[in-house]
Coordinates of C-alpha atoms and ligand atoms in Angstrom, one line a residue:
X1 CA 103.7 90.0 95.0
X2 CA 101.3 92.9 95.9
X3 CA 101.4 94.4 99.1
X4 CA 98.9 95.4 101.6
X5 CA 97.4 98.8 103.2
X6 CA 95.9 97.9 106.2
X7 CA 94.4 100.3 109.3
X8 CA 94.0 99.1 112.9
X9 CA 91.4 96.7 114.3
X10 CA 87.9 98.0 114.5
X11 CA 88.5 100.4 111.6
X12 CA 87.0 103.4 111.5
X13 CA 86.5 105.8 108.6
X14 CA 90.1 107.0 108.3
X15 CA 91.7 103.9 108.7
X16 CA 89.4 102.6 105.9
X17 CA 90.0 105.8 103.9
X18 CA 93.8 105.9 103.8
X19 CA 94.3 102.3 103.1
X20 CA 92.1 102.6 100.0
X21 CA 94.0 106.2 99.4
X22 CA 97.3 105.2 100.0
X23 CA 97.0 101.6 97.9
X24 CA 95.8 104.0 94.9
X25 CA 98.9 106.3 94.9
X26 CA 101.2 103.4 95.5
X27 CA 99.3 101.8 92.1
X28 CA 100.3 105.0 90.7
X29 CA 103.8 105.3 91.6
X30 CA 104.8 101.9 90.5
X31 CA 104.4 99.7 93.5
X32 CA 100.9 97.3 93.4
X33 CA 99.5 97.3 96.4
X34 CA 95.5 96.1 97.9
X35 CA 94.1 98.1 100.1
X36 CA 92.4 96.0 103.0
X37 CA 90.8 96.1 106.8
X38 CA 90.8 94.1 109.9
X39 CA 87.3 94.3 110.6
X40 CA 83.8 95.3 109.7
X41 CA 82.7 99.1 108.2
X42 CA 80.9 101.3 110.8
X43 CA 77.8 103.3 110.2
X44 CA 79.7 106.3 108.8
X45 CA 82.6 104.8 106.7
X46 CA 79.5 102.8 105.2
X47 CA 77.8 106.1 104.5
X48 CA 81.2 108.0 102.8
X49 CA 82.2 105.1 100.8
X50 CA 78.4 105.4 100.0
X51 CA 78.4 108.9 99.0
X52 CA 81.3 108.9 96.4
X53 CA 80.6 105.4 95.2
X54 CA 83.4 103.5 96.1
X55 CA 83.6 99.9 97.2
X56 CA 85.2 98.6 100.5
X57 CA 88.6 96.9 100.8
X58 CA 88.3 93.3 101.2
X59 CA 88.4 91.7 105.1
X60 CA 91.7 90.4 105.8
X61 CA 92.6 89.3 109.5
X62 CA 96.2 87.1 108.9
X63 CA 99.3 88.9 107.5
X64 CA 102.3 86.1 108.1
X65 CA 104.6 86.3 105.3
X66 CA 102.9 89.4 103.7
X67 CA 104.4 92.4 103.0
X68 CA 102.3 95.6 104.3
X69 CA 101.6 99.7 105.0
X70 CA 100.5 100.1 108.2
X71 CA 98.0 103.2 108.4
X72 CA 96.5 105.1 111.1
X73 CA 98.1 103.0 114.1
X74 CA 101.6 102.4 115.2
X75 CA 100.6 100.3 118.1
X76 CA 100.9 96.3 118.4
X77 CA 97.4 96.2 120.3
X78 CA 95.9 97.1 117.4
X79 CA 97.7 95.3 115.0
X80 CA 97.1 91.9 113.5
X81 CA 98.2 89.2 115.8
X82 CA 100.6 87.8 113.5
X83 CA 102.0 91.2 112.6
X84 CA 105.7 89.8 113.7
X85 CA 105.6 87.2 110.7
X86 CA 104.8 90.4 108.4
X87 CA 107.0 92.4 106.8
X88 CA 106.1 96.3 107.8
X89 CA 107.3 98.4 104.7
X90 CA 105.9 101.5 105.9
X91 CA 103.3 103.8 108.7
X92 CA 101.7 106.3 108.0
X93 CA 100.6 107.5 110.9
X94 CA 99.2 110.8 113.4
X95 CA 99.1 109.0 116.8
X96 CA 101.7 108.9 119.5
X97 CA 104.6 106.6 118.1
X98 CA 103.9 102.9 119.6
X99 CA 105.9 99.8 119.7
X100 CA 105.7 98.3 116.0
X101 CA 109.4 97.7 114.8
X102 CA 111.2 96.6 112.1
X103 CA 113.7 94.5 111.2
X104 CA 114.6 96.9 108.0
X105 CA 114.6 100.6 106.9
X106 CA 110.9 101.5 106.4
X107 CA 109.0 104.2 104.7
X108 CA 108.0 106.5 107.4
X109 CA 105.2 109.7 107.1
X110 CA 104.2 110.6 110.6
X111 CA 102.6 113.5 111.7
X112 CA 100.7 115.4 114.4
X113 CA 98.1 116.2 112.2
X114 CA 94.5 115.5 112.6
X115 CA 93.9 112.9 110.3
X116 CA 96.3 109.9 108.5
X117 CA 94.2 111.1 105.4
X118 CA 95.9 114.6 105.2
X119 CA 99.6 112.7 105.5
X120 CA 98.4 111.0 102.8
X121 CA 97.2 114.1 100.8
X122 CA 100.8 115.4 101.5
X123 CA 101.9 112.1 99.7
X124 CA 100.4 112.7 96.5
X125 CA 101.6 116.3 96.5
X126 CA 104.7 114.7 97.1
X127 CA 104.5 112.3 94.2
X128 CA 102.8 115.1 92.2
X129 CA 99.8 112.5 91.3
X130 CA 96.3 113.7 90.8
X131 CA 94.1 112.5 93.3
X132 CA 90.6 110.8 91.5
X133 CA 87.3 112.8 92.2
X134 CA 85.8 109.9 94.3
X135 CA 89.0 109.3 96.3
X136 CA 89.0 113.4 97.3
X137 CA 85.5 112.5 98.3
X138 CA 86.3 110.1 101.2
X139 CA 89.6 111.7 102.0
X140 CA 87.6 115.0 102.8
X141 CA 85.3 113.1 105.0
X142 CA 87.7 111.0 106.6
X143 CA 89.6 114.4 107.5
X144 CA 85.8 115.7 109.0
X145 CA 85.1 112.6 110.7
X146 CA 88.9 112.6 112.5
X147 CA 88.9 116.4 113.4
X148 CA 85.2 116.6 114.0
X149 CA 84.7 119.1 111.6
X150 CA 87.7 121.3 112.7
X151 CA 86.5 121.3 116.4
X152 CA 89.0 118.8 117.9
X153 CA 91.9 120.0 119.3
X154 CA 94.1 117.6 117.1
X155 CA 93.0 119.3 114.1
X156 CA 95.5 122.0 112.2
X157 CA 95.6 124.5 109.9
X158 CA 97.0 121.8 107.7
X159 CA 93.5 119.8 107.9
X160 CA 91.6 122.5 106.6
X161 CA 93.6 123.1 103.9
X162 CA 93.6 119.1 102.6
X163 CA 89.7 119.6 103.2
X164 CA 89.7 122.8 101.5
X165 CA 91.9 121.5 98.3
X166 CA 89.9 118.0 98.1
X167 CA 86.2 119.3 98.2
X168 CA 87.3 121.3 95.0
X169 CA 88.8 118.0 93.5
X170 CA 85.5 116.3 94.4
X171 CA 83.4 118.9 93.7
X172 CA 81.6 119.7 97.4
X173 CA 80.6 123.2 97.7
X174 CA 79.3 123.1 101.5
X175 CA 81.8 120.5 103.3
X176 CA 80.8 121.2 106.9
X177 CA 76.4 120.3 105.6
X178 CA 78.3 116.7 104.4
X179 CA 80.5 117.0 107.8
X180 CA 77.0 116.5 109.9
X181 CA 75.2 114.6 107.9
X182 CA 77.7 112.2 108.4
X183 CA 77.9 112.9 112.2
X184 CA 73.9 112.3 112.0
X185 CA 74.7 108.6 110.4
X186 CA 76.6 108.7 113.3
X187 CA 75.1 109.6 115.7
X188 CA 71.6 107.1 114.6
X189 CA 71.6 104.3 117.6
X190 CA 68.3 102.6 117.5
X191 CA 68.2 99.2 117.8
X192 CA 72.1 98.8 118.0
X193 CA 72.8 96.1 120.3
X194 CA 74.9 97.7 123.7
X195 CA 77.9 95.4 122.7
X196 CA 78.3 96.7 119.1
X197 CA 78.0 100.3 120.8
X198 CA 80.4 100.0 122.8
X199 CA 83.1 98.6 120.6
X200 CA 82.0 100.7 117.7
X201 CA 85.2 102.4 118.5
X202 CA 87.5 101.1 120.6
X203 CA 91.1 100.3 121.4
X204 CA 93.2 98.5 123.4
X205 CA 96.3 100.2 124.9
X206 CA 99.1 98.7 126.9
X207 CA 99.9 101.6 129.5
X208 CA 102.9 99.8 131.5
X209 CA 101.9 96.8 131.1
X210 CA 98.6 97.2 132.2
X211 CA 95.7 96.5 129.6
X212 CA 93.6 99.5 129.4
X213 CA 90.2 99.7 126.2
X214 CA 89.3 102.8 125.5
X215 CA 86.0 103.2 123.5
X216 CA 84.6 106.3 122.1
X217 CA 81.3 107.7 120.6
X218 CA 80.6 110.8 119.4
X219 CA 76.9 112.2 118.6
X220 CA 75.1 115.5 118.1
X221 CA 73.4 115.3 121.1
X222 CA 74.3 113.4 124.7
X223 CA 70.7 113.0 125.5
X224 CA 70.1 109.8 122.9
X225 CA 72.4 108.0 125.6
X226 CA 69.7 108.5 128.8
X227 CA 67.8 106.0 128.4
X228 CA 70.8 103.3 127.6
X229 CA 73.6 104.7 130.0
X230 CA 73.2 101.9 132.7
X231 CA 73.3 99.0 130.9
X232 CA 76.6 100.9 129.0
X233 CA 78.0 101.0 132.2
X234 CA 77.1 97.2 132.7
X235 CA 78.6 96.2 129.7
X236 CA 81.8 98.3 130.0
X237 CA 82.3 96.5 133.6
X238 CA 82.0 93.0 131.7
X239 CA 84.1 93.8 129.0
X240 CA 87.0 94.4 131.5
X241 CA 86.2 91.3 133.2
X242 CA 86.2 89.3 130.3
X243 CA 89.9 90.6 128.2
X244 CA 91.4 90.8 131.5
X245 CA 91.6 94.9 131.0
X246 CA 92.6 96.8 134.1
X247 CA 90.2 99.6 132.6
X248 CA 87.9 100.2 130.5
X249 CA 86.7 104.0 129.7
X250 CA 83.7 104.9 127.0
X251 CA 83.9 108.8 126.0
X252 CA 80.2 109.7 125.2
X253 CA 81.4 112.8 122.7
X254 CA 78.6 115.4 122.2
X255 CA 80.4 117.2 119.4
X256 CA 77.9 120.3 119.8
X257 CA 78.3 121.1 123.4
X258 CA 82.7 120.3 122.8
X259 CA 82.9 117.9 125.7
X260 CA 83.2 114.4 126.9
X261 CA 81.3 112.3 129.6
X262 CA 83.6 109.2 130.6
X263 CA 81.9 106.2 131.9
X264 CA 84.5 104.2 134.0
X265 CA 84.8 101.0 134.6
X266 CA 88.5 99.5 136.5
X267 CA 89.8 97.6 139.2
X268 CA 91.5 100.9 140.8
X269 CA 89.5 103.6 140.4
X270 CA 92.3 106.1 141.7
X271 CA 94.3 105.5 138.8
X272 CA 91.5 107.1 136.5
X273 CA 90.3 109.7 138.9
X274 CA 94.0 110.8 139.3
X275 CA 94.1 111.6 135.3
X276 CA 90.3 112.9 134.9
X277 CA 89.5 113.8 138.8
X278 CA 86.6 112.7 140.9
X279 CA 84.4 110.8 139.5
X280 CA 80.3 110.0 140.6
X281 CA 79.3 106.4 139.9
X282 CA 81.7 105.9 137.7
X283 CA 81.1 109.0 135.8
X284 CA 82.7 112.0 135.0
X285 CA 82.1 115.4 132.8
X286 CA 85.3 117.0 130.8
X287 CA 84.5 120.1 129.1
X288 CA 86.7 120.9 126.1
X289 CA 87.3 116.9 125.6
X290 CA 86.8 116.1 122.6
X291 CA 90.0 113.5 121.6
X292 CA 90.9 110.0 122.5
X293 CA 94.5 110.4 121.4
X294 CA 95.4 114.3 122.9
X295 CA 93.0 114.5 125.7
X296 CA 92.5 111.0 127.5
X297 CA 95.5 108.7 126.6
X298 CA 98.3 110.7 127.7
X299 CA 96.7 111.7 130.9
X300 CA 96.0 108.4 131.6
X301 CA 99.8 107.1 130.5
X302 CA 100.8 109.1 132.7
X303 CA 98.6 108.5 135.7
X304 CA 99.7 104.4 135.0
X305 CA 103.5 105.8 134.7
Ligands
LIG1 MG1 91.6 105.7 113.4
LIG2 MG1 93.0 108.7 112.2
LIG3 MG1 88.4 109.2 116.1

C-alpha cells in the first residue's frame, strides 16, 4: 500500500513542493509513497513546476483509511476533513505546532525555519540521497517564494544556504532574477475574479474557539490593488458571513516596500485593533510585516486569548 504526501488546503507553492520532494526521497529510501494536494495550483507553483518541467501531484480531497505525510501544516483547519480516519505517519512542518494527533509514534521534522522545503533538504542530507536537478529546481523556488526572497523575517541563515546548495544542483546562476520573476507571475491580477483573489491564499485558524481566515497576497507593488480594494473589502465581509468566521483579515504584501496593509473584516473590531492597533475603515498599515505565521497569527492568538 503506498502512502501519501499531502500539504494543506489551498496549497501553495511549498506545500506542493515538499509533497512532490518528500514522496521522492521516501521512493528512495525504501518506502513508496505519492505525492498529492488538496486543491488546485496557484499562479506561481504553476509557473515553478513550469520552469523545471515537472508535473503536478494528482488532486486528492478524502484520506479515510489512508496512510499519509503531512507537510507544511500541523493544524486540523487545514487538514482533510476526514483526516481522523487517516493514519498520520509523519509532519514535516515550520509553523507553530497545531492540534493534529496521533494515535502512534510518528516521524516528526519540525522546524522554525522559513520554508518545509529546507526541512526537507535537511532530510536528504540526512538520508545522504542526491537530490534530482529538476526537484532542486522547485525546492529553491519554494524556499524564495516562502521567505520572499530572504526578506521575511521567518527566513534563516539555514534558507539561504538550502537555496544556495540547490541552485548549484539545478544549475541557476542568478536565483534572486528567478525569485521575482516568480513574484511577477505573482503578482499578475487581471481579470482574476475578487473571490479567487481573495482565497488565493488563505487559512482558516481556530483561535479559542473562534473561527478566524486569514488570507494573504503578496505583489511587487500595492498600487495594482487601487482600483479593486472596495469590492475586496466587500467580499472579505461576505466571506465571514457565509463560514460563520468571527474574522476575516487579507494582508495586501508589497514585498518591495517590506510591509503589509490588513483589510479587516469581524464582528468585534477591538479584538483586531488590540493586536494590529487602530484601524481606518477597516484598514490598517504595518511596516516591517511581511509574515502570516510570525507577524499576524500570534498577535492575534493572543488578542483572542
Ligand atoms: Mg504553505
Ligand atoms: Mg511553507
Ligand atoms: Mg506564504
Amino acid at each position: 500500500m503506498p502512502v501519501y504526501v499531502m500539504g494543506h488546503k489551498i496549497p501553495d507553492s511549498d506545500s506542493i513542493v515538499s509533497a512532490l520532494s518528500l514522496a521522492y526521497l521516501k521512493n528512495q529510501i525504501g518506502e513508496e509513497a505519492i505525492a498529492v494536494r488538496q486543491g488546485e495550483l496557484n499562479p506561481e507553483t504553476a509557473f515553478i513546476l513550469k520552469t523545471f518541467g515537472v508535473e503536478a501531484p494528482a488532486l486528492k480531497t478524502t484520506y479515510a483509511g489512508d496512510s499519509i505525510y503531512v507537510v507544511d501544516h500541523s493544524d486540523r483547519a487545514q487538514s482533510p476533513d476526514d483526516l481522523d480516519q487517516a493514519t498520520v505517519l509523519g509532519i514535516v512542518d515550520h509553523h507553530k505546532l497545531g492540534d493534529i494527533t496521533t494515535s502512534a509514534p510518528l516521524e516528526c521534522w519540525i522546524r522554525p525555519v522559513g520554508c518545509s522545503n529546507t526541512i526537507v533538504k535537511e532530510m536528504y542530507d540526512h538520508h545522504g540521497v542526491a537530490i534530482p536537478k529538476e526537484i532542486a529546481g522547485i525546492m529553491m523556488c519554494a524556499i524564495l517564494s516562502d521567505t520572499v526572497i530572504f526578506k521575511s523575517p521567518t527566513c534563516t541563515p539555514v534558507d539561504i544556504k538550502a537555496v544556495e546548495e540547490l541552485a548549484v544542483i539545478a544549475g541557476v546562476e542568478d536565483f534572486k532574477a528567478l525569485g521575482l520573476e516568480m513574484f511577477k507571475v505573482k503578482s499578475a491580477l487581471e481579470g482574476t475574479p475578487i473571490r479567487e483573489l481573495v482565497k488565493r491564499d488563505f487559512k482558516d485558524f481556530d483561535m479559542n474557539g473562534n473561527k478566524v481566515g486569514i488570507g494573504q497576497l503578496e505583489v511587487v507593488d500595492l498600487s495594482i490593488f487601487d482600483s479593486i480594494k472596495a469590492e475586496l473589502e466587500a467580499d472579505i465581509a461576505k466571506l465571514r458571513e457565509e463560514g460563520e468566521r468571527h474574522s476575516v483579515i487579507l494582508l495586501l504584501t508589497d514585498i518591495m516596500k517590506e510591509g503589509s496593509e490588513l483589510l479587516v473584516a469581524s464582528n468585534d473590531i477591538s479584538v483586531t485593533e488590540k493586536a494590529f492597533g487602530k484601524t481606518e475603515d477597516g484598514k490598517v498599515w504595518l511596516e516591517g510585516v511581511l509574515s502570516r505565521k510570525k507577524q499576524v497569527v500570534p498577535p492575534l492568538e493572543k488578542a483572542f486569548a
